[in-house]
Coordinates of C-alpha atoms in Angstrom, one line a residue:
M1 CA -29.2 -53.8 4.5
G2 CA -30.4 -51.9 1.2
G3 CA -29.6 -48.4 0.9
D4 CA -28.5 -49.0 -2.7
T5 CA -27.8 -45.8 -4.3
H6 CA -28.7 -45.7 -8.6
F7 CA -27.0 -43.5 -10.6
A8 CA -28.0 -42.3 -14.1
N9 CA -25.7 -41.8 -16.3
M10 CA -26.8 -38.0 -18.3
Y11 CA -23.4 -38.3 -21.2
S12 CA -25.8 -41.7 -22.4
A13 CA -29.0 -39.9 -22.1
Y14 CA -28.0 -37.0 -24.1
E15 CA -26.5 -39.8 -26.7
S16 CA -29.4 -41.4 -26.7
L17 CA -31.7 -38.7 -27.9
S18 CA -32.2 -37.5 -32.2
P19 CA -29.7 -35.3 -33.3
A20 CA -32.8 -33.2 -33.8
L21 CA -33.5 -32.6 -30.4
Q22 CA -29.7 -32.9 -29.2
E23 CA -29.6 -29.8 -31.1
T24 CA -32.9 -27.8 -30.1
L25 CA -31.6 -28.7 -26.7
Q26 CA -28.3 -27.2 -26.8
R27 CA -29.5 -23.9 -27.3
L28 CA -31.7 -23.7 -24.2
N29 CA -30.7 -22.6 -20.9
A30 CA -33.1 -23.9 -17.7
V31 CA -33.7 -22.0 -14.3
H32 CA -32.3 -23.9 -11.4
S33 CA -33.3 -23.2 -7.6
A34 CA -32.2 -25.2 -4.8
K35 CA -35.2 -23.5 -1.9
H36 CA -37.9 -25.7 -2.0
I37 CA -35.1 -27.8 -0.9
F38 CA -33.2 -25.6 1.6
G39 CA -36.1 -23.2 2.1
G40 CA -38.3 -20.3 0.5
A41 CA -41.6 -19.6 1.2
T42 CA -43.3 -23.0 1.6
E43 CA -46.0 -24.2 3.5
H44 CA -43.3 -26.5 4.5
I45 CA -40.5 -24.0 6.0
Q46 CA -43.5 -22.1 6.6
S47 CA -45.1 -24.5 9.4
G48 CA -41.7 -24.7 10.9
E49 CA -41.4 -28.8 9.6
Y50 CA -38.0 -27.5 8.3
S51 CA -36.5 -25.8 11.4
G52 CA -32.9 -26.3 12.1
R53 CA -32.1 -27.5 8.2
L54 CA -31.7 -24.0 6.4
G55 CA -35.9 -23.6 7.0
N56 CA -36.3 -19.9 7.1
T57 CA -36.6 -16.9 4.8
A58 CA -33.1 -15.4 7.1
A59 CA -30.5 -18.4 5.9
T60 CA -32.1 -18.4 2.3
A61 CA -32.4 -15.0 1.7
G62 CA -29.5 -15.0 -0.4
L63 CA -29.9 -18.5 -2.2
T64 CA -30.7 -17.0 -6.3
D65 CA -31.7 -19.0 -9.0
P66 CA -28.7 -19.9 -11.0
V67 CA -29.8 -20.5 -15.0
H68 CA -27.5 -23.2 -16.5
P69 CA -27.6 -24.9 -20.2
V70 CA -29.2 -28.1 -20.4
V71 CA -26.5 -29.2 -21.8
I72 CA -23.3 -28.6 -21.4
R73 CA -19.7 -30.1 -22.2
H74 CA -17.9 -31.8 -20.0
P75 CA -14.7 -29.4 -19.0
L76 CA -12.5 -32.7 -18.3
S77 CA -13.9 -34.9 -20.9
G78 CA -15.3 -32.7 -23.7
R79 CA -18.3 -34.8 -23.7
C80 CA -22.4 -33.5 -23.8
A81 CA -24.1 -34.2 -21.1
L82 CA -27.7 -33.3 -20.3
Y83 CA -28.3 -31.6 -17.0
V84 CA -31.6 -30.9 -16.5
N85 CA -32.8 -32.7 -13.3
P86 CA -36.1 -33.2 -11.4
G87 CA -34.7 -32.4 -8.0
F88 CA -33.7 -28.5 -8.9
T89 CA -34.5 -27.4 -12.9
L90 CA -38.2 -25.2 -12.6
H91 CA -38.6 -24.6 -16.2
F92 CA -36.8 -23.3 -19.4
E93 CA -35.4 -20.5 -19.6
G94 CA -38.0 -18.4 -21.0
W95 CA -40.7 -20.8 -21.1
T96 CA -43.1 -21.1 -18.1
Q97 CA -43.4 -24.4 -16.0
E98 CA -46.3 -25.6 -17.8
E99 CA -44.8 -25.1 -21.0
S100 CA -41.5 -26.7 -19.6
K101 CA -43.5 -30.0 -18.2
P102 CA -44.1 -32.1 -20.4
L103 CA -40.6 -32.0 -22.1
L104 CA -38.8 -32.2 -18.8
K105 CA -40.5 -34.6 -18.4
Y106 CA -39.7 -36.7 -20.9
L107 CA -36.0 -36.2 -20.3
Y108 CA -36.2 -37.2 -16.9
G109 CA -37.6 -40.6 -18.4
V110 CA -35.3 -41.2 -20.4
A111 CA -32.6 -40.1 -17.6
T112 CA -33.8 -43.2 -15.6
A113 CA -34.4 -46.0 -18.8
A114 CA -33.0 -48.5 -17.8
A115 CA -30.1 -48.6 -19.6
H116 CA -28.7 -45.3 -18.3
V117 CA -29.1 -46.6 -14.3
Q118 CA -26.1 -48.0 -12.6
R119 CA -27.6 -49.7 -9.3
F120 CA -24.4 -50.0 -6.5
H121 CA -24.8 -52.3 -3.6
W122 CA -23.0 -51.3 -0.9
E123 CA -20.8 -53.2 1.2
P124 CA -19.1 -52.1 4.7
G125 CA -15.8 -50.4 2.8
S126 CA -17.5 -49.7 -0.2
V127 CA -16.1 -46.3 -1.6
A128 CA -18.2 -44.7 -4.9
F129 CA -16.8 -41.4 -6.7
W130 CA -19.5 -39.9 -9.2
D131 CA -19.0 -36.6 -11.1
N132 CA -22.3 -34.1 -10.4
R133 CA -21.9 -32.8 -13.6
A134 CA -22.5 -36.0 -15.6
T135 CA -23.9 -38.1 -13.1
W136 CA -27.8 -37.7 -11.1
H137 CA -27.7 -40.8 -8.3
F138 CA -30.4 -41.5 -6.2
A139 CA -30.0 -43.8 -2.6
Q140 CA -32.6 -46.2 -2.6
N141 CA -34.6 -45.8 0.8
D142 CA -35.1 -48.8 1.9
Y143 CA -33.3 -49.8 5.3
H144 CA -35.3 -48.2 7.6
G145 CA -34.6 -49.5 11.4
H146 CA -30.9 -50.4 9.9
R147 CA -28.3 -47.9 11.6
R148 CA -26.1 -46.7 8.4
I149 CA -23.1 -45.1 8.8
M150 CA -21.2 -42.4 5.7
H151 CA -19.0 -39.7 5.3
R152 CA -19.7 -37.7 2.0
I153 CA -17.0 -34.8 1.0
T154 CA -18.1 -32.2 -1.8
I155 CA -15.7 -30.9 -4.6
E156 CA -16.0 -27.8 -5.7
G157 CA -15.6 -27.5 -9.6
C158 CA -15.8 -25.2 -12.1
T159 CA -18.3 -23.1 -13.8
L160 CA -20.1 -25.5 -16.5
A161 CA -19.6 -24.6 -20.3
P162 CA -23.1 -25.3 -22.4
A163 CA -22.8 -27.6 -25.4
R164 CA -23.5 -24.9 -28.5
P165 CA -20.8 -25.2 -31.2

C-alpha cells in the first residue's frame, strides 16, 4: 500500500524553458552540499537527533561542497538536462543564497510541473531503474504502518560535463 515514487524528467524540464533562459543557465554553476542531510553543524546534529547516521562532524569532515554545472550534457544521450535540486543545491556560484532563491524556486516549480513528472506505482516484484543525472525521484511517504521491503543499489557514473557550447 502506498509508497509510489514520482520521477521528474530533467531533460523535458530544461527543454520547456525559453531559449534565453536556457542560454543563461548554461553559463552558471551551482554549489551543492550533502552536509545538511548527512551531518555538519546543525541544530539536529548537535542535539544528537541523527546519531548513527553520519551524524557527527568527525564523520562528515571529509564532505566537500561540490560545484556542478546548472545544465549538464548527458554523457550517453548527449541531451541537456537541468542539474539542480532542492535537496542538495545551495546557491549559484558567485551568488548569495538570497539572490539564488527566486531562480532556484522557479526551476524547481518547472521540474515538478505535471508535464515533467511520472508516478510509478510499486507492486510486488516491481523494478525501477533511473538515472540520477537526468531524473529526480521522490518516494511518497504514505505507507505508515505497512511493511516495505526494498533493495537499492547505486552505480558510480562518470564526471558531469557542462552543456556549454
